[in-house]
Coordinates of C-alpha atoms and ligand atoms in Angstrom, one line a residue:
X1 CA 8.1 3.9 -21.1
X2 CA 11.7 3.6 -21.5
X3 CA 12.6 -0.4 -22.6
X4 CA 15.8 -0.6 -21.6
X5 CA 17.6 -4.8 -21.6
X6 CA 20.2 -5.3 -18.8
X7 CA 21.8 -7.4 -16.3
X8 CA 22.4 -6.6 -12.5
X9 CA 24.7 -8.7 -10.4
X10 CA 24.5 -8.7 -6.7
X11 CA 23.7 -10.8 -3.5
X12 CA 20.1 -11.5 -4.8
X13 CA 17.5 -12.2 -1.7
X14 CA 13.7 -12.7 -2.6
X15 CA 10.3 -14.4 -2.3
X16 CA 9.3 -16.9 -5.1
X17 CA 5.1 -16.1 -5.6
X18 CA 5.0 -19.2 -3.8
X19 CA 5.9 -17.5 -0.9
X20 CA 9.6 -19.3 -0.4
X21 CA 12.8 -17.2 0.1
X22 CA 15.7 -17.7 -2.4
X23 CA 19.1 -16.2 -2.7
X24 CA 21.7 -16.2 -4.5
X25 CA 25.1 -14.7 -3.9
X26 CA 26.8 -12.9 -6.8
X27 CA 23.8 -14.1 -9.1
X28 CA 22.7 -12.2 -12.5
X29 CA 19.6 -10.6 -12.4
X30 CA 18.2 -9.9 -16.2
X31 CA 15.5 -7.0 -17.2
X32 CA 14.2 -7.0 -20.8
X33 CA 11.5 -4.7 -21.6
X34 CA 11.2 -3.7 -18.3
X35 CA 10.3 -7.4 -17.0
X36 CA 12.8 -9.7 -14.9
X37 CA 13.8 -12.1 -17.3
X38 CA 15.0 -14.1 -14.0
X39 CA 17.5 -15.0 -12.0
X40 CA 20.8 -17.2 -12.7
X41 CA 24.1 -18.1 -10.8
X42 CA 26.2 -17.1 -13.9
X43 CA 25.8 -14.9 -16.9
X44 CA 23.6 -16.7 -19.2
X45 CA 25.2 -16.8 -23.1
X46 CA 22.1 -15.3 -24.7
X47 CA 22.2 -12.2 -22.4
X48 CA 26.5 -11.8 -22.0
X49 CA 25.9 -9.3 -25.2
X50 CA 23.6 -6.9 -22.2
X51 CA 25.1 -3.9 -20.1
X52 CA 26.4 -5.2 -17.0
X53 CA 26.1 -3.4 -13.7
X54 CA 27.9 -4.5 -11.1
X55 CA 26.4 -4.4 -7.2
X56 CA 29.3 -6.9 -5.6
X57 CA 28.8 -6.9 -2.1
X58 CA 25.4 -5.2 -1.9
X59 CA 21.8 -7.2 -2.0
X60 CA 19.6 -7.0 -4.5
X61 CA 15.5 -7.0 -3.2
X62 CA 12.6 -6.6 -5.2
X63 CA 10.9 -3.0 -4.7
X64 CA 8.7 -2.9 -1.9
X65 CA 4.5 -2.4 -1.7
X66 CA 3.0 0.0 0.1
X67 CA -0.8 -0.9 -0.1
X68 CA -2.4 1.4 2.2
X69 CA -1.3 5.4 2.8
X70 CA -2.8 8.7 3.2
X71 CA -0.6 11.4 0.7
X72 CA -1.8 14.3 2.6
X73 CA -1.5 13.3 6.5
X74 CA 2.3 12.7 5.6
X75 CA 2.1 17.0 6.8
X76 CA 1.2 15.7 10.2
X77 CA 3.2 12.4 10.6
X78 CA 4.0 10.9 13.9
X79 CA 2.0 14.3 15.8
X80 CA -1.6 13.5 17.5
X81 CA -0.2 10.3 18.7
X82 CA -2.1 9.7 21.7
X83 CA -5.5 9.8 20.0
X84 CA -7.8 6.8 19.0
X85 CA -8.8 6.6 15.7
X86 CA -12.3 8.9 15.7
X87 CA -10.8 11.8 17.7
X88 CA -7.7 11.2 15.9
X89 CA -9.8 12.1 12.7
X90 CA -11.9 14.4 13.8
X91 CA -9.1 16.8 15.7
X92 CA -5.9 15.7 13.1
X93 CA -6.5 14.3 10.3
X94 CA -9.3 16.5 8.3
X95 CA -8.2 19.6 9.6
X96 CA -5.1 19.2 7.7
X97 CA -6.9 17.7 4.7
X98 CA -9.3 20.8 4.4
X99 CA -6.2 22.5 4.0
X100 CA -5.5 20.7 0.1
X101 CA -8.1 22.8 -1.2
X102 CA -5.0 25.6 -1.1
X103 CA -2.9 24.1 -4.1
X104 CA 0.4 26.1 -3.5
X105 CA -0.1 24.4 0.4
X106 CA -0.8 20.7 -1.6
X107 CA 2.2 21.8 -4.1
X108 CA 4.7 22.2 -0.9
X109 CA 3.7 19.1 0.9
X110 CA 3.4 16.4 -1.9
X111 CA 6.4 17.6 -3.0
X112 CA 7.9 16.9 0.0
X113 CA 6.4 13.7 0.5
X114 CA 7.5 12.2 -3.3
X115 CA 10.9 13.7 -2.8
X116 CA 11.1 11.3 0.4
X117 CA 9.6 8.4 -0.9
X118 CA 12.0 8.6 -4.0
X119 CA 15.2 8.0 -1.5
X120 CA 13.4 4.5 0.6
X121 CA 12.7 0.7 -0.2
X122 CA 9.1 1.1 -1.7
X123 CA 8.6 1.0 -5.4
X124 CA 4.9 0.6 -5.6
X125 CA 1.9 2.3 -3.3
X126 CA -1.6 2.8 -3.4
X127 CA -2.9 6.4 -1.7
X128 CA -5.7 7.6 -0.2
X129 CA -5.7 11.6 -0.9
X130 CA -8.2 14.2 0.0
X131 CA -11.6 15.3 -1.6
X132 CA -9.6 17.7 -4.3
X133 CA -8.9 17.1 -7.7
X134 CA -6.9 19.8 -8.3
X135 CA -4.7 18.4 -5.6
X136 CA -5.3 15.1 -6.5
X137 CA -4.0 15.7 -9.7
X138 CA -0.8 17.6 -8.4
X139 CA 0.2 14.9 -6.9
X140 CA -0.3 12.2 -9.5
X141 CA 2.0 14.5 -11.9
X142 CA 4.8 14.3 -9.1
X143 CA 4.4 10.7 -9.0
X144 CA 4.3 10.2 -12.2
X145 CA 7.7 12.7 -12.7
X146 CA 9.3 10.3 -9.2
X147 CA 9.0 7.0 -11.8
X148 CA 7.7 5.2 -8.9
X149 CA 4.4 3.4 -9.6
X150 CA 1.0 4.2 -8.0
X151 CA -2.8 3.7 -7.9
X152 CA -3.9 7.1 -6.6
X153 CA -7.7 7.9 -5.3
X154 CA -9.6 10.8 -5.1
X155 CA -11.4 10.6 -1.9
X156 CA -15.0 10.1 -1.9
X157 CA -16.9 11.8 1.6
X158 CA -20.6 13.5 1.7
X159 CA -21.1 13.0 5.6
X160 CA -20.4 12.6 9.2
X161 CA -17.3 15.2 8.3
X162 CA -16.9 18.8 8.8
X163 CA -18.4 21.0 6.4
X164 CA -15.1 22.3 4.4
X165 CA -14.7 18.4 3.6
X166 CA -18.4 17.3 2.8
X167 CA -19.1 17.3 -1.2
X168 CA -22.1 18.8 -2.0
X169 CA -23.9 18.8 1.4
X170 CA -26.3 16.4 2.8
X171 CA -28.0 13.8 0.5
X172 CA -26.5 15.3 -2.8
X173 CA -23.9 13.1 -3.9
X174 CA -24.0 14.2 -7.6
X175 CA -21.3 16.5 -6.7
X176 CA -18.8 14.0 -5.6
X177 CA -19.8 11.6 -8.5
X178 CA -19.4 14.8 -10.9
X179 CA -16.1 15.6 -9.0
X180 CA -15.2 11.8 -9.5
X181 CA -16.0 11.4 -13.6
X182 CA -14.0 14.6 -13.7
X183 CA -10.9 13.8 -12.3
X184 CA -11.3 10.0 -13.6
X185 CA -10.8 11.8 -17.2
X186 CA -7.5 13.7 -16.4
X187 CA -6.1 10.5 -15.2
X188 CA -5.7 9.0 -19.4
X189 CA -2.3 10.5 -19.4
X190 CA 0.1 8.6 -16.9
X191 CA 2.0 5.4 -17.1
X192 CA 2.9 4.5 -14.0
X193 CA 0.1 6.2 -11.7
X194 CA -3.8 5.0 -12.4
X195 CA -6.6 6.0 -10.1
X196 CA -8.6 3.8 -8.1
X197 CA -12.2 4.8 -6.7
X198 CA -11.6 5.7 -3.1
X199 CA -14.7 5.9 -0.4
X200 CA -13.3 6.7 2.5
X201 CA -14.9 4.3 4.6
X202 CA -18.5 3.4 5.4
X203 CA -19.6 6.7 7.4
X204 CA -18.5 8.9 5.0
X205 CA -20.6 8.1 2.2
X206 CA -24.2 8.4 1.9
X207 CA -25.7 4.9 0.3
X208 CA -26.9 7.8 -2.8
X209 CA -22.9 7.9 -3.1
X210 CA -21.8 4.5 -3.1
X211 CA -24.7 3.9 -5.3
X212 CA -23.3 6.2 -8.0
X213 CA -19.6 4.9 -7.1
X214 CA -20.8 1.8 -8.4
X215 CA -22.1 2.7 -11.5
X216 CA -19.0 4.4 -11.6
X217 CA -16.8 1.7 -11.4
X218 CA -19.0 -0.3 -13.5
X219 CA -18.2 2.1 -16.6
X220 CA -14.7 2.5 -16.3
X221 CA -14.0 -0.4 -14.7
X222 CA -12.0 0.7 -11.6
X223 CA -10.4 -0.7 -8.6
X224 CA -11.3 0.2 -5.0
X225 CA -9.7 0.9 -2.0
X226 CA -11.7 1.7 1.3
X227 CA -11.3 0.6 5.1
X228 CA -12.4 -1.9 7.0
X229 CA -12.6 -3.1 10.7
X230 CA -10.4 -1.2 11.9
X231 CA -11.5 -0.2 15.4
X232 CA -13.9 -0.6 17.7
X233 CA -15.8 2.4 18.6
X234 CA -16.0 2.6 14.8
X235 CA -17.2 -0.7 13.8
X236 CA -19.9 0.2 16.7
X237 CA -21.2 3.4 14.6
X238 CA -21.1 1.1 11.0
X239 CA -23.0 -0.9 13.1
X240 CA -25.6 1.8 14.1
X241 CA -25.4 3.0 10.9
X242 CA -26.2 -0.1 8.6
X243 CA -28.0 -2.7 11.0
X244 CA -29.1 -4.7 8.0
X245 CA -25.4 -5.2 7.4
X246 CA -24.5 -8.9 9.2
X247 CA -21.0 -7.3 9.4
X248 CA -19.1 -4.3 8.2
X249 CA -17.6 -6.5 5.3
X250 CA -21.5 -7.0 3.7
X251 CA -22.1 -3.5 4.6
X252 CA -19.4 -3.0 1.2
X253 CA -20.8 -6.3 -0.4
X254 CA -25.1 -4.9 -0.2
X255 CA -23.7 -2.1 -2.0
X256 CA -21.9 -4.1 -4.5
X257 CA -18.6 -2.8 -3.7
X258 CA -16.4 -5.8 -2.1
X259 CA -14.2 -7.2 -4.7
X260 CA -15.3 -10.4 -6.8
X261 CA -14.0 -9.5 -10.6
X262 CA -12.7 -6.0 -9.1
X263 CA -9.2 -5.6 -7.8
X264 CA -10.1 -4.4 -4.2
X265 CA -8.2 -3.3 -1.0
X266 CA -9.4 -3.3 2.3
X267 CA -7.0 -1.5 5.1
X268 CA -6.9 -3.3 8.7
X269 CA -9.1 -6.1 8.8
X270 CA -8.5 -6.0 12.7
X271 CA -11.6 -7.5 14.3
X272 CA -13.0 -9.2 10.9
X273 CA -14.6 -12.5 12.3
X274 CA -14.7 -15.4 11.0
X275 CA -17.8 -14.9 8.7
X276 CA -16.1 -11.6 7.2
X277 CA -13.1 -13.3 6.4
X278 CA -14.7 -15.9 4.6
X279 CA -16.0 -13.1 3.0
X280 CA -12.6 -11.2 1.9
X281 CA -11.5 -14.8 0.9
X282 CA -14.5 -15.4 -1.0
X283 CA -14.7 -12.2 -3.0
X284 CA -10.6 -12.0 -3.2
X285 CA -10.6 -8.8 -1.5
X286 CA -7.0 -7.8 -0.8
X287 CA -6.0 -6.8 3.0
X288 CA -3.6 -4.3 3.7
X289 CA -2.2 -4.7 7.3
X290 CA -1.0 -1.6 9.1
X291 CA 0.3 -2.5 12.5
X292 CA 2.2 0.5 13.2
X293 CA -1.2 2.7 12.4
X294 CA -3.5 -0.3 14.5
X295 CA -0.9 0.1 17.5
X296 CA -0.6 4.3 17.5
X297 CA -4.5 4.6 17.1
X298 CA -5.4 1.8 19.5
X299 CA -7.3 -0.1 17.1
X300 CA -6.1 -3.4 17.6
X301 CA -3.9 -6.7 16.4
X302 CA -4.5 -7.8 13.5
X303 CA -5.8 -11.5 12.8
X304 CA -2.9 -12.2 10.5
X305 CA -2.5 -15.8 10.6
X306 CA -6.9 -16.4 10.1
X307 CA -6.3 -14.4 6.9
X308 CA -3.3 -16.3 5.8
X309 CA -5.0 -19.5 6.3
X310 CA -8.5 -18.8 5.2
X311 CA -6.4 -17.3 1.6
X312 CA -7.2 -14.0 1.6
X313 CA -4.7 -12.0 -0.6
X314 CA -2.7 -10.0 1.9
X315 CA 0.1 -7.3 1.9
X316 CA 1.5 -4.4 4.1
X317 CA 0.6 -0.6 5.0
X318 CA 2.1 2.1 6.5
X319 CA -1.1 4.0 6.9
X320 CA 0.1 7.0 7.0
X321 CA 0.1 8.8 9.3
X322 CA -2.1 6.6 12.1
X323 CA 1.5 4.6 11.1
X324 CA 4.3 7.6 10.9
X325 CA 6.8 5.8 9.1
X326 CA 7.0 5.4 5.2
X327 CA 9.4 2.1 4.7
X328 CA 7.5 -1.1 4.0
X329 CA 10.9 -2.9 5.9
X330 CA 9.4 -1.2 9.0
X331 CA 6.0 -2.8 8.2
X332 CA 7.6 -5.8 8.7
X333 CA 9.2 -5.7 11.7
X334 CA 6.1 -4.2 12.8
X335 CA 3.9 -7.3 11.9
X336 CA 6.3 -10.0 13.5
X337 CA 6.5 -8.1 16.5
X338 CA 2.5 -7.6 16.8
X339 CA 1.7 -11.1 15.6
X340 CA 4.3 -12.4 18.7
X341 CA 2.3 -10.1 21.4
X342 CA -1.1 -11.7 19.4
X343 CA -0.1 -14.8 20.3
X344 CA 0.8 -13.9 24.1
X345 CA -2.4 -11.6 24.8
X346 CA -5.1 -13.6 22.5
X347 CA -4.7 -16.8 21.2
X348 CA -1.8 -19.5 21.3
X349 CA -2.8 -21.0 18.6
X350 CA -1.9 -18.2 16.0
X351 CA 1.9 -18.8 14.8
X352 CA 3.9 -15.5 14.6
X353 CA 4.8 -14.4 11.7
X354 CA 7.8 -15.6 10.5
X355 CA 11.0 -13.4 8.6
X356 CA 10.2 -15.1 5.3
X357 CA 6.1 -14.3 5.2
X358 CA 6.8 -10.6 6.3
X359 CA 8.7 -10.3 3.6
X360 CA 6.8 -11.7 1.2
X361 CA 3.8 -9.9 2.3
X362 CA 6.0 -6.5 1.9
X363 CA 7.1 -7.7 -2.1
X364 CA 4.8 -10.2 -3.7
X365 CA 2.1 -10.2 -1.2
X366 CA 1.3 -6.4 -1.8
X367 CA 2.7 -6.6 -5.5
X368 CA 0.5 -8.9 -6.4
X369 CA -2.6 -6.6 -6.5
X370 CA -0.8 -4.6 -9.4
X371 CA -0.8 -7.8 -10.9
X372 CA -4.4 -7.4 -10.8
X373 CA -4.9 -4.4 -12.8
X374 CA -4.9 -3.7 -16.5
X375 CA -1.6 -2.4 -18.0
X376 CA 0.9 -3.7 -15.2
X377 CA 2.5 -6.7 -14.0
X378 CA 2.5 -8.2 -11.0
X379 CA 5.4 -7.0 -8.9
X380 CA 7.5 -8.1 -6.0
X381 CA 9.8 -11.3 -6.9
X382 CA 12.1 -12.1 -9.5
X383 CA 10.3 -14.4 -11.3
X384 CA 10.2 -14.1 -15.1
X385 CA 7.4 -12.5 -16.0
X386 CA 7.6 -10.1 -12.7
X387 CA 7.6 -6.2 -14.0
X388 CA 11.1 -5.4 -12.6
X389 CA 11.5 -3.3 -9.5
X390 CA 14.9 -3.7 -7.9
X391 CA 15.9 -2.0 -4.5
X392 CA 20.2 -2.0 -4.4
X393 CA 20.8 -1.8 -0.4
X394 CA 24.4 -1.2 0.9
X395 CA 24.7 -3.0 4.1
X396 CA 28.2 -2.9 5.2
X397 CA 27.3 -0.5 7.5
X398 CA 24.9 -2.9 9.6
X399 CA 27.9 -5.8 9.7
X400 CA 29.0 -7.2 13.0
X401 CA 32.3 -9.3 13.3
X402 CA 31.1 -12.3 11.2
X403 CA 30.2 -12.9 7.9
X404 CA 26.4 -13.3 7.6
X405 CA 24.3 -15.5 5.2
X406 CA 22.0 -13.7 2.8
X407 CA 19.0 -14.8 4.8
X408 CA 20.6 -13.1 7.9
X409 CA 21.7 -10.3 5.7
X410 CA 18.1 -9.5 4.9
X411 CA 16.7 -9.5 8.5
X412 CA 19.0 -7.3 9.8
X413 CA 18.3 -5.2 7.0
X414 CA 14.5 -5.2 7.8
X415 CA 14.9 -4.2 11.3
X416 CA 17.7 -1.7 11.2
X417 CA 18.2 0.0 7.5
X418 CA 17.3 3.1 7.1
X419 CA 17.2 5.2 3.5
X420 CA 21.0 5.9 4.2
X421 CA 21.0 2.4 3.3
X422 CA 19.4 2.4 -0.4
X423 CA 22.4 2.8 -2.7
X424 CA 19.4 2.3 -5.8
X425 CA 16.3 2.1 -7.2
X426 CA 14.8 0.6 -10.4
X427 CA 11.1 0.6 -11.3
X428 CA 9.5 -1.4 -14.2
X429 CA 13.5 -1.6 -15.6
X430 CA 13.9 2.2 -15.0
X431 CA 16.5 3.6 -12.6
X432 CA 14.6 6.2 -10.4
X433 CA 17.5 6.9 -7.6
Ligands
GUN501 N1 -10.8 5.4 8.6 C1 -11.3 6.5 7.9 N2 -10.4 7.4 7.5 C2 -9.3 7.0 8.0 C3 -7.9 7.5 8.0 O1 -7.6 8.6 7.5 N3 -7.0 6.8 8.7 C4 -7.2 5.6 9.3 N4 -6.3 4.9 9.9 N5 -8.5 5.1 9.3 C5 -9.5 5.8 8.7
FE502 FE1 -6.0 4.5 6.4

């Protein structure tokens, strides 16, 4: 990649890895070799000799994380709505996915999608796609082109879905595990977009299946994403479907598949109890909280808070398209606004979420799993060492009659901006937009 040195001045607003907000009006913000170097109220001597680019007035945020979203339901975003999750999957969401086996149709519709993300707040994402590796593959090239940064996975699926989606009929999962060696080997070429081993969720894969994803990720060592939790009728059927399992978290851990030395993501984590979020703590498992999707598919309120407090890593999803909006800063608002109705309708004893921890979950929280991985760093703060992803947002469109603080600045700016708003975008030191 490109290693360009320079310095950015603006209204500087993020979250230490601590988890603290800091800002810093008119402060320098220094990339070398596409790492922050940090952040400093004046220009320091050993860098005045750098290009300076100049954002007076506008604020400087790290590059949000998107840890959980489906590339090829953005086609049918914010349509189905009314649905719960299983009819919601079975009557929207594989339909549509069926259809990436047409390329030029996966060529049209990721294209869109990049094009889209390229313009909003989110630097980094991981994706769920569909079963297709010539699609699959499509995609990652766009990504890679956009500069944005990505773990991308080939979805994994050899049951309980409709035939056009099933690899290799019943009980034969050496087709997906061929399908999956294959695609794993065109992935050597990329920079900023690495593939992560992608079972859809429990119900989808025959135990032959996870068996050989293990293997899989074994050899190559791989990080996994998968889903977990989410809703009730489904947790029911993991139930029926694995009654050894003492909940759907050691359903993943029997088949060795739930984190410990492997970067691992879990999406929703709504009605994990007590025993399975020891569990996600335990092994390190990251959780990737949706509340838009959880809300729009009936699924649930998250246990935020519990998973805060027990440690278990945590960042934010849009789940497309159970959630139908792409920006992380709607994430946000989105998890306050849940975690204030989870303390009303469920316990009083679970503190909402507060301005500074949704943002935090939204940068470093989420960032923090590319921190995990071989060849990146992590991402979402300033802090030396941070691989540099800076979002420039022009605000002066959102001011009312008085001058704001930064602080104030910024939460306006998660509950109102829009992409209109992002004036620029740099990804590991790179300016994408
Ligand atoms: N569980 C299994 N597949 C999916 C999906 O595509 N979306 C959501 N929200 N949950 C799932
Ligand atoms: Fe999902």
């Amino acid at each position: 990649m490109d290693t360009v040195n320079f310095v950015l001045q603006g209204d500087l607003c993020f979250c230490e890895n601590s988890g603290v907000l800091k800002t810093l009006e008119g402060g320098f913000l220094v990339c070398r070799n596409g790492k922050s170097a940090g952040v400093f109220p004046q220009m320091p001597e050993e860098y005045a000799s750098l290009p300076l680019i100049n954002y007076g007035g506008k604020l400087i945020i790290p590059g949000l994380t998107d840890l959980h979203t489906h590339a090829p339901q953005y086609g049918f975003r914010a349509l189905g709505m009314d649905l719960e999750l299983l009819e919601w999957l079975e009557t929207r969401a594989f339909p549509e996915e069926a259809r990436y086996g047409d390329i030029e149709y996966a060529r049209r519709a990721y294209s869109l999608l990049v094009e889209d993300l390229k313009k909003g707040p989110n630097t980094r994402f991981c994706f769920f796609t569909t079963i297709h590796v010539p699609a699959v593959i499509l995609l990652m090239d766009l990504l890679e082109e956009s500069g944005l940064v990505s773990f991308v996975g080939k979805v994994n699926m050899d049951r309980n879905c409709p035939e056009n989606l099933r690899e290799g009929g019943e009980n034969n999962p050496e087709t997906s595990l061929t399908a999956t060696r294959e695609w794993i080997r065109l992935c050597g070429k990329y920079q900023n977009t690495r593939p992560i081993l992608t079972p859809r969720f429990i119900p989808s894969c025959s135990d032959g299946l996870f068996r050989g994803l293990a293997e899989i990720q074994k050899t190559y060592m791989l990080p996994l994403q998968s889903h977990l939790s989410e809703n009730k009728n489904e947790i029911a059927w993991v139930r029926e479907l694995c009654p050894e399992s003492k909940n759907y978290g050691d359903a993943y851990a029997r088949r060795d598949l739930f984190g410990g030395d492997v970067p691992t993501i879990m999406a929703h984590c709504v009605w994990s109890n007590d025993d399975e979020i020891q569990l996600l703590a335990k092994q390190g498992v990251f959780a990737a909280h949706c509340p838009q999707s959880n809300a729009n598919l009936s699924s649930g309120i998250a246990p935020v808070r519990r998973l805060l407090d027990a440690g278990v890593p945590l960042g934010l999803g849009s789940d497309v398209a159970g959630g139908v909006h792409t920006s992380i800063f709607r994430a946000m608002a989105d998890a306050i606004q849940i975690s204030k109705l989870r303390r009303a309708l469920v316990n009083q004893d679970e503190k909402p979420l507060t301005l500074e921890e949704a943002f935090y979950l939204g940068t470093a929280g989420g960032g923090a799993f590319f921190g995990r991985a071989r060849g990146f760093g992590p991402a979402g703060s300033f802090e030396p060492g941070f691989d540099f992803d800076a979002v420039i947002i022009n605000d002066t469109g959102l001011a009312g009659p008085e001058k704001l603080s930064l602080r104030d600045r910024l939460e306006r700016v998660v509950y109102l901006s829009d992409d209109r708003h992002i004036e620029s975008k740099y990804v590991r030191g790179k300016q994408v937009l």
